[in-house]
Short mmCIF file of C-alpha atoms and ligand atoms in Angstrom, two decimals:
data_model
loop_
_atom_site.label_atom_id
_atom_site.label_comp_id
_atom_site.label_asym_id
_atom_site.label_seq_id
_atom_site.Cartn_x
_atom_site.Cartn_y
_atom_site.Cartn_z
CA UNK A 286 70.24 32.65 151.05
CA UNK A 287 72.46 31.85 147.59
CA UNK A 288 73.70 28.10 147.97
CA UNK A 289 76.47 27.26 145.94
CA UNK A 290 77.82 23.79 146.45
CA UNK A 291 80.76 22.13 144.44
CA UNK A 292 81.03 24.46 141.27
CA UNK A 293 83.32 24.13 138.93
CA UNK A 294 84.40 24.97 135.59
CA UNK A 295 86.59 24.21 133.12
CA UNK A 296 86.97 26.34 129.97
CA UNK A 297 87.09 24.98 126.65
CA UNK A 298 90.77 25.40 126.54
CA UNK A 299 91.44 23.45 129.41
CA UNK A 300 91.87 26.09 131.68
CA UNK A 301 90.16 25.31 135.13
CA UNK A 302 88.68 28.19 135.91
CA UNK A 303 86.56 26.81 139.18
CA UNK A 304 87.58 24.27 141.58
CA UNK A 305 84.78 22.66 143.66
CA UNK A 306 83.45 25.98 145.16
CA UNK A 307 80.95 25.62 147.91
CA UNK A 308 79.40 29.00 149.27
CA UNK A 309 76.78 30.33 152.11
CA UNK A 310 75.93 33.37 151.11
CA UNK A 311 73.18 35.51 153.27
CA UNK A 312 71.69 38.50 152.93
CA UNK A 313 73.30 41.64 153.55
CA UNK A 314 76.83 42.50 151.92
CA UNK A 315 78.95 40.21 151.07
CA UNK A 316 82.87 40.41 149.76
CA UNK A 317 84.05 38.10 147.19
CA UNK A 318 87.82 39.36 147.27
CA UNK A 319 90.56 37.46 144.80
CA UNK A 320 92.94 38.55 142.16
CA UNK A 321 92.82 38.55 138.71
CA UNK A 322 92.00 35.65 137.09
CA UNK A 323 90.95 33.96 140.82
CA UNK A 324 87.83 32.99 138.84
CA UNK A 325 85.64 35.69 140.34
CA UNK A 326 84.30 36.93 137.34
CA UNK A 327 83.33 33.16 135.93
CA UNK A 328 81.69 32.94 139.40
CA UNK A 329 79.53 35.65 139.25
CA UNK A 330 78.42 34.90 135.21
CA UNK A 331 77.44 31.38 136.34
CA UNK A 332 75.30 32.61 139.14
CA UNK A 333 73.98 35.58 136.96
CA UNK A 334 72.61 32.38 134.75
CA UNK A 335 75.10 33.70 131.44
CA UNK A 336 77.00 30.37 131.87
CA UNK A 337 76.77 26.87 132.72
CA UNK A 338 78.90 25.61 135.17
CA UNK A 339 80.58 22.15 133.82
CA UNK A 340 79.55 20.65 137.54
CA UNK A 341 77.81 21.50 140.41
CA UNK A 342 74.69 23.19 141.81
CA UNK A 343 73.29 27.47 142.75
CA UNK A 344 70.32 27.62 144.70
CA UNK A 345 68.85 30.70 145.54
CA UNK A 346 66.28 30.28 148.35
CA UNK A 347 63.43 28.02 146.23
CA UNK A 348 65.05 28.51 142.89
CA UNK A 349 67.26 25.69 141.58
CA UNK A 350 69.25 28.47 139.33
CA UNK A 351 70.79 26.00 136.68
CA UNK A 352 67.34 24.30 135.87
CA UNK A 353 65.05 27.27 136.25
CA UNK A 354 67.61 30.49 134.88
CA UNK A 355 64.48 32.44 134.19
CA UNK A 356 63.25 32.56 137.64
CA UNK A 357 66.10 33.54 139.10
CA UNK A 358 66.36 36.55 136.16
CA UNK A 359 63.20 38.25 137.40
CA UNK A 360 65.00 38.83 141.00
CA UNK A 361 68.54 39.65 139.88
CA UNK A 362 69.97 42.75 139.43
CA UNK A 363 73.56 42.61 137.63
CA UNK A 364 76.30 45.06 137.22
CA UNK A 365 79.03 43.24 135.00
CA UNK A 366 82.41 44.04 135.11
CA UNK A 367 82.15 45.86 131.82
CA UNK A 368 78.94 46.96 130.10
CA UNK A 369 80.88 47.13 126.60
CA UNK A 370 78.97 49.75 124.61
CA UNK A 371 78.08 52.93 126.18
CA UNK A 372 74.61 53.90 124.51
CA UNK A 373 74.06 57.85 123.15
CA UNK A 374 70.62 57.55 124.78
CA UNK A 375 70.10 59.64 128.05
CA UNK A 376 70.04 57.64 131.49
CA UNK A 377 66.50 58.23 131.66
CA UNK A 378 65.44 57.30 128.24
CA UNK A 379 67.69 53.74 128.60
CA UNK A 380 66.57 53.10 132.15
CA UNK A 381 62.94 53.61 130.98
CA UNK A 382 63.67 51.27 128.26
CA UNK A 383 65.28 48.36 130.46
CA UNK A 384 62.44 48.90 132.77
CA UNK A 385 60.15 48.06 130.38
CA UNK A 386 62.31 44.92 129.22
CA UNK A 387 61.93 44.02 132.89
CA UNK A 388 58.08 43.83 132.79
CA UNK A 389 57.19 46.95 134.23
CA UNK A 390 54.66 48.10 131.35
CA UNK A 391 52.44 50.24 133.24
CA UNK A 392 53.52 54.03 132.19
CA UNK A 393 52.96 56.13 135.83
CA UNK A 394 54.49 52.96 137.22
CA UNK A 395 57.49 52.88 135.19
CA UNK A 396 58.10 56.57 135.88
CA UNK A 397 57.72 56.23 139.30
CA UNK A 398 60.78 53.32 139.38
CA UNK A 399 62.89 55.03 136.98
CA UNK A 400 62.24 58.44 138.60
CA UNK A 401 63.13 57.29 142.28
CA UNK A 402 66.18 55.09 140.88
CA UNK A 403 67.64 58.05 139.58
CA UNK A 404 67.32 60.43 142.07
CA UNK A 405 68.59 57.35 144.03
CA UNK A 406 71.55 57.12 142.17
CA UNK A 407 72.29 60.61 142.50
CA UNK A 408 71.87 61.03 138.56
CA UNK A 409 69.26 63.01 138.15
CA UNK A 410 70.65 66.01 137.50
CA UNK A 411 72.26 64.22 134.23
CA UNK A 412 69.17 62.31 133.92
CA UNK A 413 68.75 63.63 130.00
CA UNK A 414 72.31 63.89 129.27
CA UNK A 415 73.64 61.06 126.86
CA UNK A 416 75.43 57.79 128.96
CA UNK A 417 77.75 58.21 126.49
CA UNK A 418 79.74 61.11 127.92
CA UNK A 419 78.86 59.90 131.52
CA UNK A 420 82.66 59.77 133.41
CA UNK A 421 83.32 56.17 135.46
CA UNK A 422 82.07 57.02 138.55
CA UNK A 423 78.40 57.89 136.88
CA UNK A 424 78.52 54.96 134.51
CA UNK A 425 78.80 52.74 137.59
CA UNK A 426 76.53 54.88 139.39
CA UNK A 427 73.94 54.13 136.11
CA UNK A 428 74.82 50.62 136.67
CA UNK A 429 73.26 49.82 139.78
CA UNK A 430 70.25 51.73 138.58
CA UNK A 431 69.49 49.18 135.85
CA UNK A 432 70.50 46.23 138.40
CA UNK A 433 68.14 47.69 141.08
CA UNK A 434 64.30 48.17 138.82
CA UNK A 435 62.29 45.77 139.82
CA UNK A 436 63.45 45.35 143.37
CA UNK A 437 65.75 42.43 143.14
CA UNK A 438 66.85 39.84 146.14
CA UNK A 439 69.83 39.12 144.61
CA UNK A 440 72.28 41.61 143.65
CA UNK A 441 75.67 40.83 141.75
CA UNK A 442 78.07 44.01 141.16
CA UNK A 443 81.58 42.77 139.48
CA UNK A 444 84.39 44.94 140.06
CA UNK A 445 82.60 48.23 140.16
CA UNK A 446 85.54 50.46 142.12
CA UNK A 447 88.35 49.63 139.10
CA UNK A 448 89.16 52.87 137.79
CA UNK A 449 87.54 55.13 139.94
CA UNK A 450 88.52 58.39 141.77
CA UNK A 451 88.47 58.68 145.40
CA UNK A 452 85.64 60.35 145.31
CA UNK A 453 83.81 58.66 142.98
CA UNK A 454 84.66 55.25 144.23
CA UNK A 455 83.61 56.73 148.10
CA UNK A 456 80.20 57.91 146.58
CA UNK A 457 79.29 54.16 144.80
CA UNK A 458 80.60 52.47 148.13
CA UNK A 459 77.91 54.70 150.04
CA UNK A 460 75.33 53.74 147.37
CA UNK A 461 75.92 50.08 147.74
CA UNK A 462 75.70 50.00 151.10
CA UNK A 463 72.42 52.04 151.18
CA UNK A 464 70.95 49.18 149.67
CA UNK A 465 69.79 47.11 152.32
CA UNK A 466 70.13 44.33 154.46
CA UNK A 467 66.92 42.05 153.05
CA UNK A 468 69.22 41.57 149.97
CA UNK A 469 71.53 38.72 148.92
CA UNK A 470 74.84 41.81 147.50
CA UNK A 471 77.62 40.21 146.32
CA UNK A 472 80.57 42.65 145.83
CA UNK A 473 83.15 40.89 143.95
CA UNK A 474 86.65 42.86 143.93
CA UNK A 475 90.30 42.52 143.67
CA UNK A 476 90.36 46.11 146.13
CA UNK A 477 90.90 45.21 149.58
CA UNK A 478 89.27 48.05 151.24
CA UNK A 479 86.17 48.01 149.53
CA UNK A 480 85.33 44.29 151.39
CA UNK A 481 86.93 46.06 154.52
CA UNK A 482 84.74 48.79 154.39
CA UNK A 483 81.76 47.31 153.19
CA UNK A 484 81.00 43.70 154.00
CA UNK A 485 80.17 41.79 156.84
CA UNK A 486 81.25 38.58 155.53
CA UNK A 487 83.59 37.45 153.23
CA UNK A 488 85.43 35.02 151.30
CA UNK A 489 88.77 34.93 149.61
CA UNK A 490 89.13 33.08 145.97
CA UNK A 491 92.28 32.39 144.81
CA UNK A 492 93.10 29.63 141.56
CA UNK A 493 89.49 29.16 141.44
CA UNK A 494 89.46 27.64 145.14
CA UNK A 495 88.07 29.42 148.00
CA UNK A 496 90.99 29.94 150.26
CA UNK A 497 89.17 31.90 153.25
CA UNK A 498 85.91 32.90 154.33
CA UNK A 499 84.35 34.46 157.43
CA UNK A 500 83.88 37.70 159.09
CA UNK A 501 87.06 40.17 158.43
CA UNK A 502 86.59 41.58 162.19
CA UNK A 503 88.02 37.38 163.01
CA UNK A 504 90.12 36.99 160.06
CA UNK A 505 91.94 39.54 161.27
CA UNK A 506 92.29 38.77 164.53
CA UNK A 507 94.20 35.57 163.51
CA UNK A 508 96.83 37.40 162.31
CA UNK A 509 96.82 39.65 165.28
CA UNK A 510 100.26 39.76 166.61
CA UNK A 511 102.28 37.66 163.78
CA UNK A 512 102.64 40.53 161.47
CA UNK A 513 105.66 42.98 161.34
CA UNK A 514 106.20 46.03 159.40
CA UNK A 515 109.93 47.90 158.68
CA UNK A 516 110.52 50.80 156.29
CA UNK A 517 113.67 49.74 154.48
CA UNK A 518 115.42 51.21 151.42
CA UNK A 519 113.93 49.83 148.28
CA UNK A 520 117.81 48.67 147.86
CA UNK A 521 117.41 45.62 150.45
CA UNK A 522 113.88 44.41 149.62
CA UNK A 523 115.47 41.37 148.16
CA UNK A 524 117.69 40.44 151.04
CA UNK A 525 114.25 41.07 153.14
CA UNK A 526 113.00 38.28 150.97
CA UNK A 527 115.22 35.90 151.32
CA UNK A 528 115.36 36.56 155.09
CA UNK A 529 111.81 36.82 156.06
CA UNK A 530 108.32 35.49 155.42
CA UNK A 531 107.29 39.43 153.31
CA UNK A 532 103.75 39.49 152.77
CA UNK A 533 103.90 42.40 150.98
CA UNK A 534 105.65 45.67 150.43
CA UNK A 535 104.35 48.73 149.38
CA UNK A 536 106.00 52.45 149.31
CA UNK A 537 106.28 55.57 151.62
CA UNK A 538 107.79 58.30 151.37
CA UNK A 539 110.88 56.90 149.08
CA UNK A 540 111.07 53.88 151.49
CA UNK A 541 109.82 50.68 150.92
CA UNK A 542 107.47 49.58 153.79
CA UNK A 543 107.83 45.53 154.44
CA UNK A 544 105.36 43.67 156.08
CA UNK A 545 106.45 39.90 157.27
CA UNK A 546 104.37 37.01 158.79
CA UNK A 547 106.54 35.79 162.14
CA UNK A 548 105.36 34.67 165.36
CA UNK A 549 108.05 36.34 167.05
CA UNK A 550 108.76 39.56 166.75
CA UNK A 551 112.23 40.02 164.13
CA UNK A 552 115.12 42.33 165.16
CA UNK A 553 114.20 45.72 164.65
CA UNK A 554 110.75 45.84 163.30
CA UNK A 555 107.59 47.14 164.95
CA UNK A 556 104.37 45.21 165.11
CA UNK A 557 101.68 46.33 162.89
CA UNK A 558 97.89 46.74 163.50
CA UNK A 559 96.46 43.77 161.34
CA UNK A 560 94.26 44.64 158.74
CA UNK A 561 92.32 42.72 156.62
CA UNK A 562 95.29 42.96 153.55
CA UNK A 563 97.74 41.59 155.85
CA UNK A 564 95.06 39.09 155.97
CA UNK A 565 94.59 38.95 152.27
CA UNK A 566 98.47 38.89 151.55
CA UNK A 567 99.55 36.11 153.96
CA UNK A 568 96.63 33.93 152.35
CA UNK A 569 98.09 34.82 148.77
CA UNK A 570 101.90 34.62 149.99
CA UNK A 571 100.85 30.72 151.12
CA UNK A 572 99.67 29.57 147.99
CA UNK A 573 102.98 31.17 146.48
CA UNK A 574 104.84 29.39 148.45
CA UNK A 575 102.55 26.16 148.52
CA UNK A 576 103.08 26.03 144.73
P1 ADP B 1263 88.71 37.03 137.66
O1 ADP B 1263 87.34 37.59 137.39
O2 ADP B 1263 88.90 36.66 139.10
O3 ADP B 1263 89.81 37.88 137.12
P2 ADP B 1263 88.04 35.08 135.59
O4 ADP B 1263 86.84 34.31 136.01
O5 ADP B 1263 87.85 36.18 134.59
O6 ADP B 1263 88.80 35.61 136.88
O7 ADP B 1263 89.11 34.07 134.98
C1 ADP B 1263 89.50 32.88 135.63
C2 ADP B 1263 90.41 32.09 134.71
O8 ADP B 1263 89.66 31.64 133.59
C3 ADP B 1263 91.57 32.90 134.14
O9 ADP B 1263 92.67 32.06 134.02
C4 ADP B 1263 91.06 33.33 132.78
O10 ADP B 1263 92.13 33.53 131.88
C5 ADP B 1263 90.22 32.14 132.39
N1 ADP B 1263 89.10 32.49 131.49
C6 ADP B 1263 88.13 33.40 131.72
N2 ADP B 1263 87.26 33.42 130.69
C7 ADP B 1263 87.67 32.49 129.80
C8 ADP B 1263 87.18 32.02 128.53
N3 ADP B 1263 86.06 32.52 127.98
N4 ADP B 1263 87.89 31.05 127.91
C9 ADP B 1263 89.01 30.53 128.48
N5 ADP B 1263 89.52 30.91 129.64
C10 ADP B 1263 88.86 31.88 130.31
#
């Protein structure tokens, strides 16, 4: 279990990037969904020890994780947001090097862990090819490799579906969620569906507050039968703003698709399915309106 109990931070600019944040997080998957600059990423580089928090306190199980950093290192796996410098090394020679880094010094041992992490991975066909050239999906793919040697409880992966294909972003989805339940996985995202498809729990972090949290099967029932949905043309969106409570819009097929918050339902719209984004967007289109 990963305590976190009345972070905050404040950057050295004044900007406040965390506001009293107080977390449960078990094991299993769990969605950390916000936009950008909700203070996700300052989040996760405070509990990955690679910042002090200016007050508050991270627990993970036994390990008081701003007084002991090093002991929560040797069980967490990180995949940051960006890695920065793309090596020309092959993914074998690099893992095998970071493995070692991690204290695995025996040889057959080390081969073992980077041999099974890569077939894991689905990279071993590339295995001796350069990360260099890798394309997104296989960089990421290489980037839960590194944060998996040495069988973490505690796994942080930062916006790891940005930029990916379908495809690619369907095959790192899978990986993640082969990765077990006796894990503490923190998937934080600004991508809706990847908490919908992935996570059991969740929270929502908006101006470095958390707005929501709990299952998305409940969160969504809450919003069951207040939100509305008309295809309009993109012409009236603003008179749709001005009228209704819009959530969000988004296009199809040349027509702009409205979705409003109402308890009622409004003339001439049809009731929509609630999904966790209507979820997402009515929390988001409060603060909006709250500020
Ligand atoms: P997210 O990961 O959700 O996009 P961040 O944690 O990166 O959010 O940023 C939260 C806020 O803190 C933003 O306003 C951002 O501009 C600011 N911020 C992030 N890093 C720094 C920094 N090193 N110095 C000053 N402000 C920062």
């Amino acid at each position: 279990m990963l305590e976190i109990a009345n972070l905050s931070h404040t950057y050295a600019n004044g900007t406040v990037a965390l506001h009293d944040v107080s977390l449960s997080i078990p094991r299993g998957m769990y969605g950390l969904l916000g936009p950008n600059g909700a203070g996700k990423s300052t989040l996760m580089r405070t509990v990955a020890t690679l910042q002090q928090p200016t007050a508050g306190t991270i627990k993970f199980g036994e390990i008081d994780v701003l007084a002991d950093p090093q002991r929560l290192r040797r069980t967490l796996g990180y995949l940051p947001q960006d890695f920065g410098v793309y090596p020309r090394v092959s993914a074998y020679a690099m893992l095998d090097q970071l493995a070692l880094l991690k204290g695995i010094t025996g040889s057959a041992e080390r081969r073992s862990v980077v041999e099974t992490l890569l077939s894991q991975t689905n990279l071993w066909a590339v295995r001796h090819k350069s990360i260099a050239g890798f394309s997104g999906g296989m960089r990421q793919r290489f980037g839960i490799a590194q944060a998996l040697i040495g069988n973490p409880e505690l796994i942080i992966v930062d916006e790891p579906t940005a930029g990916l294909d379908p495809e690619e972003r369907n095959r790192f989805l899978n990986l993640l969620a082969g990765i077990g339940d006796n894990v503490v996985v923190i998937l934080s995202t600004h991508i809706v569906a990847d908490v919908a498809d992935l996570c059991p729990l969740m929270a929502v972090l908006a101006n470095g507050k958390v707005q929501l949290e709990g299952k998305p099967v409940e969160l969504i029932d809450s919003t069951r039968g207040k939100v509305w949905k008309k295809a309009i043309p993109h012409a009236e969106l603003e008179d749709y703003q001005q009228k209704y409570d819009v959530i969000s819009t988004r296009l199809f097929a040349g027509m702009t698709i409205v979705h409003v918050l109402a308890d009622t339902k409004p003339e001439g719209f049809e009731p929509v399915e609630g999904g966790l984004e209507d979820v997402y967007f009515t929390t988001l289109s409060n603060l909006r309106r709250a500020a």
